[in-house]
Coordinates of C-alpha atoms in Angstrom, one line a residue:
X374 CA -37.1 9.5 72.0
X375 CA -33.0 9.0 71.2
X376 CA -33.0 5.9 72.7
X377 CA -35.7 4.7 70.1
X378 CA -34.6 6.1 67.6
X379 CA -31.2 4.4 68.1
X380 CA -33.1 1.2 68.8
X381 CA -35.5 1.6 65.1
X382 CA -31.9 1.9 63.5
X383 CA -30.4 -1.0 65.3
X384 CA -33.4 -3.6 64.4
X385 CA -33.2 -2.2 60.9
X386 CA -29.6 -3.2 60.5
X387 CA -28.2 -5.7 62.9
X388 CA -30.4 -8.3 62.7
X389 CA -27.7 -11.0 64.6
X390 CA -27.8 -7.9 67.7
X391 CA -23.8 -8.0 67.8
X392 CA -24.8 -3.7 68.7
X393 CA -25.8 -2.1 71.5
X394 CA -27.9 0.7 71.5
X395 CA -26.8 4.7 72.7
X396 CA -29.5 5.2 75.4
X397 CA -28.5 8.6 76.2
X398 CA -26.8 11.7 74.6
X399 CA -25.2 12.3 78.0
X400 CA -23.2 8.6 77.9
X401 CA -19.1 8.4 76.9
X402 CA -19.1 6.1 74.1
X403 CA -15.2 6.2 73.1
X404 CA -13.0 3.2 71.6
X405 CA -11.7 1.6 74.7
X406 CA -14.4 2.9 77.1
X407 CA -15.4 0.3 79.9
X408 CA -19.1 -0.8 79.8
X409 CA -20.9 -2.5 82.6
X410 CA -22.4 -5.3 81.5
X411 CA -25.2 -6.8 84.7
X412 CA -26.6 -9.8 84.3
X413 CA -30.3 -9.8 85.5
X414 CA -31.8 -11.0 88.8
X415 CA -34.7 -13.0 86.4
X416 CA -34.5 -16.0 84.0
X417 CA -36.3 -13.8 81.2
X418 CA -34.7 -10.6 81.6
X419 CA -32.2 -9.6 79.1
X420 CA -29.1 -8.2 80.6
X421 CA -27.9 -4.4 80.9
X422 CA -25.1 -1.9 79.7
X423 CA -24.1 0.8 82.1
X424 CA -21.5 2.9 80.3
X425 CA -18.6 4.5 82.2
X426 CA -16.6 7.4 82.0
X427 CA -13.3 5.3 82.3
X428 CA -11.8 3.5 79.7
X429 CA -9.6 0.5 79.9
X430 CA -6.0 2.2 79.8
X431 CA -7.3 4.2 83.0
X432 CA -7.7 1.2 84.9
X433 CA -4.4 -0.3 84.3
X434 CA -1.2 0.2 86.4
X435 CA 2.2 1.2 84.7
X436 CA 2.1 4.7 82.8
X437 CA 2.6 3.5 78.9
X438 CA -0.7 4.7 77.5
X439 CA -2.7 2.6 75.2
X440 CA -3.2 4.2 71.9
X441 CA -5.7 2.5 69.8
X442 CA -5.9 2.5 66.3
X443 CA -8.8 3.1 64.6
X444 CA -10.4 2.1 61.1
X445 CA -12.9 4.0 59.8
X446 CA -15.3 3.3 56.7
X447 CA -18.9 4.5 55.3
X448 CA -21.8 2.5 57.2
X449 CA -25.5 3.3 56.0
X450 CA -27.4 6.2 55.1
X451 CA -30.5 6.2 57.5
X452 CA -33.7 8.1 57.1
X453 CA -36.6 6.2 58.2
X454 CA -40.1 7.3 59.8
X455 CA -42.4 5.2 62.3
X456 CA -46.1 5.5 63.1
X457 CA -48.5 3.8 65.2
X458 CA -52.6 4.3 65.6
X459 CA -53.6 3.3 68.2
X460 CA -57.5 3.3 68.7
X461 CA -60.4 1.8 70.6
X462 CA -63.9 1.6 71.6
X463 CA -65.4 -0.3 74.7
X464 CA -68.8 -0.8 75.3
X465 CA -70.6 -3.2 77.5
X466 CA -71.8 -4.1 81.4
X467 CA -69.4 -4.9 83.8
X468 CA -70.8 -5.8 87.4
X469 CA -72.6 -2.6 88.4
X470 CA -71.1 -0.7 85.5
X471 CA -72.3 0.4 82.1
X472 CA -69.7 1.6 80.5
X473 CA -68.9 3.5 77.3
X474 CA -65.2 4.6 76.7
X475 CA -63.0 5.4 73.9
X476 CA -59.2 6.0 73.2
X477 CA -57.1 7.6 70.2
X478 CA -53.2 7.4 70.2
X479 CA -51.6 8.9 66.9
X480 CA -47.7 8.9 67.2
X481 CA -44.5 9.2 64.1
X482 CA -41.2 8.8 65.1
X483 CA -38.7 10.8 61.8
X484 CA -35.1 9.9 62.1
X485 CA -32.9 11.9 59.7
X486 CA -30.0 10.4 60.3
X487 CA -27.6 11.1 57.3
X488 CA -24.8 8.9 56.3
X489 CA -23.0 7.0 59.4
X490 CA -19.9 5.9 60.0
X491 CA -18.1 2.5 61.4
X492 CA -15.2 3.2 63.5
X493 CA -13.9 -0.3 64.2
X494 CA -10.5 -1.0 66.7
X495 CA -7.5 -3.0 66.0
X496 CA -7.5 -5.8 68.2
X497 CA -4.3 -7.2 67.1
X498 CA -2.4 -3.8 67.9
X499 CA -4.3 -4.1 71.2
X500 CA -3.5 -7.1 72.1
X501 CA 0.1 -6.4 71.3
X502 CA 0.1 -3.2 73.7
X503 CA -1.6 -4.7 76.0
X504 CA 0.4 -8.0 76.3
X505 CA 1.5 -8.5 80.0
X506 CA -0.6 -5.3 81.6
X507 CA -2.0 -5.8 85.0
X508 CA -5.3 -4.1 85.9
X509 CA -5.1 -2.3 89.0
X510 CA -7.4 -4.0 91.5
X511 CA -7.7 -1.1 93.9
X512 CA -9.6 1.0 91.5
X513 CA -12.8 2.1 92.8
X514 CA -14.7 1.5 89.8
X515 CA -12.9 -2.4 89.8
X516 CA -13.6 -2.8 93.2
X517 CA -17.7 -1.9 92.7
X518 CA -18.2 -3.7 90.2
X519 CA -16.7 -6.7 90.9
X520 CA -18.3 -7.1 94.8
X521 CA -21.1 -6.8 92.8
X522 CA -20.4 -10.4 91.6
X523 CA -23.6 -10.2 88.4
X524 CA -21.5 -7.7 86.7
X525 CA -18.7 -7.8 84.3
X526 CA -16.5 -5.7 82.3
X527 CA -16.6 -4.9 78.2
X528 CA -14.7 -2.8 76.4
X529 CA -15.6 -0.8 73.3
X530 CA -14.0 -1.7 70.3
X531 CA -16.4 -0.5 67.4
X532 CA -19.1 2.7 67.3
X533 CA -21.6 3.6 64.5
X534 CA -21.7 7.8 64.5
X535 CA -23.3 10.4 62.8
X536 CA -21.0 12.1 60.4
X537 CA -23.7 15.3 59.9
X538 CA -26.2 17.0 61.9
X539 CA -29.5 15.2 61.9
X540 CA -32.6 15.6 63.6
X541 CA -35.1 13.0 65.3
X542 CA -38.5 14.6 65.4
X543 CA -41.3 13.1 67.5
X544 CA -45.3 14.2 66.8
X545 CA -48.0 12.6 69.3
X546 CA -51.8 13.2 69.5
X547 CA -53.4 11.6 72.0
X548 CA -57.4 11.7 73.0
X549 CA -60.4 9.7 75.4
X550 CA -64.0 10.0 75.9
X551 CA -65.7 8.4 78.2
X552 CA -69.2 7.7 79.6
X553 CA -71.4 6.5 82.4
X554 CA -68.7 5.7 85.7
X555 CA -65.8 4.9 84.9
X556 CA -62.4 6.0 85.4
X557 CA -60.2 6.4 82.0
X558 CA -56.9 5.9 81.8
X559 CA -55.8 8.1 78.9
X560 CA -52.0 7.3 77.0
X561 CA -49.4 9.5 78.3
X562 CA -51.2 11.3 80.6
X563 CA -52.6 10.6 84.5
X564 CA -56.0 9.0 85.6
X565 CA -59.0 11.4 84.9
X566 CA -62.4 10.4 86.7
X567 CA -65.7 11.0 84.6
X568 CA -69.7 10.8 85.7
X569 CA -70.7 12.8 82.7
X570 CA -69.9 12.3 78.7
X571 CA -66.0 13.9 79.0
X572 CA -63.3 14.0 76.2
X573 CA -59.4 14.7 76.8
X574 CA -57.1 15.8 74.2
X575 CA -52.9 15.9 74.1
X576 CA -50.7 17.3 71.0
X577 CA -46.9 17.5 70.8
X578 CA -44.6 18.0 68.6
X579 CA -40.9 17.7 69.5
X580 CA -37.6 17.8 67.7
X581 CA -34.2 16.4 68.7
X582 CA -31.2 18.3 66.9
X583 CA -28.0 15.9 66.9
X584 CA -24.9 17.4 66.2
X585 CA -22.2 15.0 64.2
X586 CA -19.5 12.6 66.0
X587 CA -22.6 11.7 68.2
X588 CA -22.5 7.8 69.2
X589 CA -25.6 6.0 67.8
X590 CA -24.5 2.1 68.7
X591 CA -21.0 0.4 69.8
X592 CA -20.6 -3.5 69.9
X593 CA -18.2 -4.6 72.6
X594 CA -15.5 -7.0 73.8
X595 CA -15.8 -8.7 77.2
X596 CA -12.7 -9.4 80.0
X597 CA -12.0 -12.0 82.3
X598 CA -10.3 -10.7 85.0
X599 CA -8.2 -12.6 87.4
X600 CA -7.9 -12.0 91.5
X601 CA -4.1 -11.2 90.7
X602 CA -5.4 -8.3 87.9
X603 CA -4.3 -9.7 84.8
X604 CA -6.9 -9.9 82.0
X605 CA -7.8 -11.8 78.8
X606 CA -10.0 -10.0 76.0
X607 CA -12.9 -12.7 74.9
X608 CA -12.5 -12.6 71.3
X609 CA -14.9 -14.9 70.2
X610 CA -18.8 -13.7 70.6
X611 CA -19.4 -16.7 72.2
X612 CA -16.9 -16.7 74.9
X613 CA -18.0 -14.7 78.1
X614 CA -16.3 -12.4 80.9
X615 CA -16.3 -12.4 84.1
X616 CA -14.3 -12.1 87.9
X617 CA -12.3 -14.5 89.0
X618 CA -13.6 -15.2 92.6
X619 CA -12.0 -16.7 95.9
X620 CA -15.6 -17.6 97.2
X621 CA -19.4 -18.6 96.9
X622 CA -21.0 -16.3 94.3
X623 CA -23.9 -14.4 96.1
X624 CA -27.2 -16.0 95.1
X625 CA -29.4 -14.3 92.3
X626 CA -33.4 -14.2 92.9
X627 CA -35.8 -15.0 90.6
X628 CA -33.5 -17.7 88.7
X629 CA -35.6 -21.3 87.5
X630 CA -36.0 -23.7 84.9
X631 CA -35.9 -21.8 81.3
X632 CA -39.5 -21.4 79.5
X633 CA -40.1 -22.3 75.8
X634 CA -42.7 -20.4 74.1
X635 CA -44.2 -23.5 72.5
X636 CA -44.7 -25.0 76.1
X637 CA -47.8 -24.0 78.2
X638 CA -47.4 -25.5 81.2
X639 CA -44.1 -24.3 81.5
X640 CA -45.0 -21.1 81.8
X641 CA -48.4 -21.5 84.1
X642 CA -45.4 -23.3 86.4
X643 CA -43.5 -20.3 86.2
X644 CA -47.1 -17.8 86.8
X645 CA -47.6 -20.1 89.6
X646 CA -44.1 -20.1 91.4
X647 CA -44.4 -16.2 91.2
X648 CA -48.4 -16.3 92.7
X649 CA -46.6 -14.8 96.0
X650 CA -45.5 -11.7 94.6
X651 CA -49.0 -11.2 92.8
X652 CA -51.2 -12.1 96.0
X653 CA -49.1 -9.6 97.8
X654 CA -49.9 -7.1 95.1
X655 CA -53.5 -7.6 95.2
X656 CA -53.4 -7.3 99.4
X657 CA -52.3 -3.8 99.3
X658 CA -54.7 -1.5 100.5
X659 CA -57.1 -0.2 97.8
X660 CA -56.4 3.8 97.2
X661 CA -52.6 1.9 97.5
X662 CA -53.0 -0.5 94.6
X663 CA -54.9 2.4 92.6
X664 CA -52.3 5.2 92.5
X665 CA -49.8 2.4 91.6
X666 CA -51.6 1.5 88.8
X667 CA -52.1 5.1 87.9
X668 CA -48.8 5.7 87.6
X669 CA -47.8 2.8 86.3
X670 CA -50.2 3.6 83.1
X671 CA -48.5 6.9 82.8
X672 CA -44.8 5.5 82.4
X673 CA -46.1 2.4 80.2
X674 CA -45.9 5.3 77.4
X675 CA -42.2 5.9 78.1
X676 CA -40.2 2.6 77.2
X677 CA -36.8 4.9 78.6
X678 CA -38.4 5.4 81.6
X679 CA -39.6 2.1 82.4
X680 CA -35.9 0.8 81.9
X681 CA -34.4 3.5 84.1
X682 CA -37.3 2.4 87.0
X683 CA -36.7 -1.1 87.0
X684 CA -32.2 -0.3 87.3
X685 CA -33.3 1.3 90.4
X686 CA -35.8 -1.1 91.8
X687 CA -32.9 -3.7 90.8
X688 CA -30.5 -1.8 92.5
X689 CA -33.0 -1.8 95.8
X690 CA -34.3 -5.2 95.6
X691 CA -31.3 -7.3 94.1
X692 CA -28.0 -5.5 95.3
X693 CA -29.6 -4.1 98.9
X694 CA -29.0 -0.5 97.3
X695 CA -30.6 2.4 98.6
X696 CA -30.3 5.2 95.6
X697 CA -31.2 8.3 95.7
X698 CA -34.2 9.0 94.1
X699 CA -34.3 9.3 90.2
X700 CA -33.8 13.1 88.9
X701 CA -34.7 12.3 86.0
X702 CA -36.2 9.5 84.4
X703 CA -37.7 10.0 80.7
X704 CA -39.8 13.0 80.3
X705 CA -40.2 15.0 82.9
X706 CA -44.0 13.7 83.7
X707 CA -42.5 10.4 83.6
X708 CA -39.6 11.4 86.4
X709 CA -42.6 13.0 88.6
X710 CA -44.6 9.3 87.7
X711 CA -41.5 7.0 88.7
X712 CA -40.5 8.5 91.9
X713 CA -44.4 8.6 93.2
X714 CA -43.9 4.4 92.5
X715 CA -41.2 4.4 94.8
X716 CA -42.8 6.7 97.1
X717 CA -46.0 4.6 97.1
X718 CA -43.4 1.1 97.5
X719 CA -41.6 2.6 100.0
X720 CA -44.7 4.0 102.2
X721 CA -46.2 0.5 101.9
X722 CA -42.8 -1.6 102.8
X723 CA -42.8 0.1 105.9
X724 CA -46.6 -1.2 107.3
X725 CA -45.7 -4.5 106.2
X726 CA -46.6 -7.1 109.3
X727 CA -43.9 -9.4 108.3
X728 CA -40.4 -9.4 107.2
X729 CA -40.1 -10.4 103.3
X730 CA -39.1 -14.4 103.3
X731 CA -37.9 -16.3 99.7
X732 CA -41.5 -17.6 100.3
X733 CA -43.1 -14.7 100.7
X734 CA -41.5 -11.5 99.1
X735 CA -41.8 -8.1 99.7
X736 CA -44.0 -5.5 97.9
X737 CA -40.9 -3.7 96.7
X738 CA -40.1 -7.1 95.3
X739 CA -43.6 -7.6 94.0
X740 CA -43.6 -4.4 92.3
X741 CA -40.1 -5.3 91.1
X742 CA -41.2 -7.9 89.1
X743 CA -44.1 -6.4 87.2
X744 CA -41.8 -3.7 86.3
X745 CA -38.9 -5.6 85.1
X746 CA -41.9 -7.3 82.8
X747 CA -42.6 -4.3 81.4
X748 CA -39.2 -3.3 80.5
X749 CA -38.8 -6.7 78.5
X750 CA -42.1 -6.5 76.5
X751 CA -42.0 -4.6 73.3
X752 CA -42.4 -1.0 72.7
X753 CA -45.4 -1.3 70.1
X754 CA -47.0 -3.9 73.2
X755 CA -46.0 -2.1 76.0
X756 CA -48.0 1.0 74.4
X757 CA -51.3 -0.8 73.3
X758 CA -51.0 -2.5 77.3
X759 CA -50.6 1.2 78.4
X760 CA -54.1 2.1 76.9
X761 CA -55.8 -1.6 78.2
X762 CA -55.5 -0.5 81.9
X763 CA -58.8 0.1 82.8
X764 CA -60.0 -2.4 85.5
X765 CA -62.5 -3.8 83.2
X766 CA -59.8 -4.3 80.7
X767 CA -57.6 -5.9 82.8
X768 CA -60.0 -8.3 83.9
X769 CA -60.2 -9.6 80.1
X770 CA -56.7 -9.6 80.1
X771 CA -56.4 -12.1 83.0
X772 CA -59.2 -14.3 81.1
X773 CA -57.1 -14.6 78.1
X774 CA -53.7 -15.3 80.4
X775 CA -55.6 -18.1 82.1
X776 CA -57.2 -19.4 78.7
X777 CA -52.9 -18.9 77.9
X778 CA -52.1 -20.9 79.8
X779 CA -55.4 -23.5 80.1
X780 CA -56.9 -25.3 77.0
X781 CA -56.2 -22.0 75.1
X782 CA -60.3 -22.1 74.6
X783 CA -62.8 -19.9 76.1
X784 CA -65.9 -17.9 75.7
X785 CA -65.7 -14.7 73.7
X786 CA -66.3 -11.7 75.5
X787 CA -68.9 -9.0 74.3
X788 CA -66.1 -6.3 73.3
X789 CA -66.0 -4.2 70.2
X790 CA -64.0 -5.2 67.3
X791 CA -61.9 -2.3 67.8
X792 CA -60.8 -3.4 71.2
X793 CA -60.0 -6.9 70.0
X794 CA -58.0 -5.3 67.0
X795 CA -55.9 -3.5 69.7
X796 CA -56.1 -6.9 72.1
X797 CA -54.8 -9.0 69.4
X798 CA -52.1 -6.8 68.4
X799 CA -50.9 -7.0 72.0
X800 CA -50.8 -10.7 72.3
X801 CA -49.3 -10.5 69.2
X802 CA -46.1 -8.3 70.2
X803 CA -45.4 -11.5 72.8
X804 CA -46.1 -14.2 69.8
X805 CA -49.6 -14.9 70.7
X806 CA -52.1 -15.6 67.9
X807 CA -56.1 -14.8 69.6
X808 CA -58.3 -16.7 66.7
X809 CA -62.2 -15.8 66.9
X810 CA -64.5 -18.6 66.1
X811 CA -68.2 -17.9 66.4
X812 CA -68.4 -17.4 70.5
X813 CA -65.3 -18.9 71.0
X814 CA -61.5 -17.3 71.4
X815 CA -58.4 -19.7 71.1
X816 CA -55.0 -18.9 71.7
X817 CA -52.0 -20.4 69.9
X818 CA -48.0 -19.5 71.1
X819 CA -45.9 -18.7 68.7
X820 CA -42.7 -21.4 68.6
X821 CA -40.4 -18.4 68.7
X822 CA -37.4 -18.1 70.8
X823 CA -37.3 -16.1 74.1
X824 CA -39.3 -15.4 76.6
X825 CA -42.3 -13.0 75.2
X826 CA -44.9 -15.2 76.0
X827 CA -44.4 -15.6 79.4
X828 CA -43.4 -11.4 80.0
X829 CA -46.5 -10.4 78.6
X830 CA -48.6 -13.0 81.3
X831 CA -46.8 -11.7 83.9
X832 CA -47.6 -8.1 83.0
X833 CA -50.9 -8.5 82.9
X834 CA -51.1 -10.2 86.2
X835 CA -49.4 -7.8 87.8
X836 CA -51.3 -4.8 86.5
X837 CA -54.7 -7.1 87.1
X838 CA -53.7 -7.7 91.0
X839 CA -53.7 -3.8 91.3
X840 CA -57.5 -3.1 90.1
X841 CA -59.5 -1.9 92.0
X842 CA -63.5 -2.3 91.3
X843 CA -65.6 0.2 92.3
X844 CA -68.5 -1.3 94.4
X845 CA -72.2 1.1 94.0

């Protein structure tokens, strides 16, 4: 809820994305703070900001402290207010199925805000007092991070903060009917199985009070740091940071060729270099591959917890971490959601036959990937996805990826227009147009940079290699 809020404001007004956004109200954001900065395991991820609770004067040797100066001058005054509807019928035959289902999710997102604040840092008067300082190599938090070879240092040298208290209030109404046998998969909540006409129904209505001085966004400044400790303060945007090493960098997973949204086959290259990861998916046994797409539906309506789930899963798969498991990720259903995933992972790891190979990866890797996927998409596409994952759905949803990434033709499927309203706003998060002509569907990408395209593909065949059909 803080975290988008802080994400609304940061799309509103920081268009060129030289600000991070405040994920939590528990993370030290100060002037000088060091921030974490890991670059990610795959070609399309963007890369993450772990905050500290050091800041760059407590990592230094010598005892002259660094006191920054600070500038500080009137920024915006932010009120704004999101909603999203988010409604759909399906009717039709599927296999042995008749199916009649139906989904409503009604959510606004106020952020009173007030007038902000820009605190920005002198970098000259840093540069001066920091002018022949030596970082002190045998700090633990030096030491971590750099064995970890992906991740580099920033430090803070702007914040945007409240200057009043302000409030972000969330209201959510969420409902599903559903008849003949099928198994709905309502927003937000866990998977409810109906043989008769059935209906559920979800209100809430929650308020964040923020007190002022609270840390909204903070842009940062990256170091290079040598074997010998000194440092150099990247002042350009352009210019990167980064250890020094004294030997072969460890190799990252999951790197290839980059993929341009305007190029088809570029991405059903990428689909089909991943194909082991999704085959292993769809081998897992079948009450396996169900509870994981359970619960995978159930976090899909928590962007935050989706983020905090794939750090971990990183941690496991990428930097042979075993965490402990997450206390808290998102809401508390979300927490309960995430740490079943791992649970369900970890249960099915240990039956596997055969040791994970580059070749063939492991199902914590498998499940890896879908949810690092997820955490790249959109939040208005990861929530429509969230109310598409119905078996039958998904199997739609694989037709369109393979018309994607095919002749971008194929027949139209007999679905109401409300479910292709929510469909096409979906492929549209990723810049996909879906264009209906008589009883045919094309598909046209978008020429827009990144990777959204090729996210949302990989999504879908993820969540598709987990359905399981019920045979009568």
């Amino acid at each position: 809820m803080f975290a988008t809020a802080t994400k609304n404001l940061l799309e509103e007004v920081d268009g060129d994305g030289d600000l991070l956004p405040v994920t939590s109200l528990n993370d030290s954001i100060r002037i000088l703070s060091l921030v974490v900065k890991r670059k990610r395991s795959w070609l399309w991820q963007k890369n993450k900001y772990l905050p500290s609770d050091f800041s760059l004067d407590d990592v230094l040797l010598g005892d002259m402290p660094i006191k920054p100066v600070v500038t500080e001058t009137d920024f915006i005054k932010y009120n704004g207010t999101y909603s999203d509807n988010i409604q759909g019928n399906l009717e039709g035959n599927f296999g042995h199925a008749n199916v009649n289902m139906g989904g409503k999710d009604t959510s606004k997102l106020q952020s009173s805000l007030g007038s902000l604040k820009k605190e920005e840092l002198d970098v000259q008067k840093l540069l001066q007092d920091s002018k022949d300082r030596v970082m002190d190599m045998s700090h633990s938090l030096v030491k971590q991070t750099m064995e970890k070879r992906r991740e580099v240092f920033g430090v803070v040298k702007e914040r945007i903060v409240t200057t009043q208290p302000c409030s972000v209030i969330e209201e959510v109404q969420q409902g599903g009917q559903c008849g003949g046998l099928l198994s709905l998969f309502s927003p937000r909540s866990t998977k409810v199985s109906i043989k008769e006409n059935g209906s559920l129904s979800k209100d809430s209505n929650v308020t964040l009070e923020i007190p002022p001085h609270t840390v909204l966004a903070y842009g940062l400044m990256e170091l290079v740091v040598k074997l010998n400790g000194h440092y150099e303060l990247c002042l350009m945007s352009d210019t990167k940071g980064g250890f020094e090493v004294d030997g072969p960098a460890k190799k990252l997973v999951g790197l290839g060729a980059p993929v341009h949204a305007s190029q088809q086959s570029c991405i059903k290259q990428e689909l089909d270099r991943l194909s082991d990861h999704f085959q292993k998916l769809s081998s897992l046994p079948a009450s396996t591959r169900s509870s994981l797409l359970q619960h995978l539906t159930s976090i899909m309506q928590d962007p935050e917890a989706v983020s905090m789930l794939e750090t971990v899963l990183n941690q496991m798969c990428v930097d042979d971490e075993s965490p402990d498991m997450l206390e808290a990720v998102g809401t508390e259903c979300a927490s309960q959601h995430s740490k079943a995933i791992l649970e369900l992972v970890g249960q099915s790891s240990r039956g596997e036959e055969d040791p994970p190979t580059d070749k063939s990866p492991s199902n914590l890797h498998a499940v890896h990937l879908v949810i690092s996927a997820l955490d790249e998409m959109t939040d208005d596409g990861l929530a429509v996805l969230g109310t598409c994952c119905s078996p039958e759905l998904l199997l739609v949803l694989e037709l369109l990826v393979q018309c994607v990434t095919g002749s971008g033709e194929m027949s139209l499927p007999p679905l109401t227009t409300e479910v292709w309203e929510s469909i096409e706003g979906l492929f549209a998060s990723a810049n996909i147009a879906l264009s209906r002509d008589a009883d045919t569907l094309k598909t046209d990408i978008d020429q827009q940079p990144g990777y959204l395209p090729l996210v949302l593909c990989i999504a879908i065949r993820g969540l598709a290699s987990l359905a399981v059909f019920d045979v009568v």
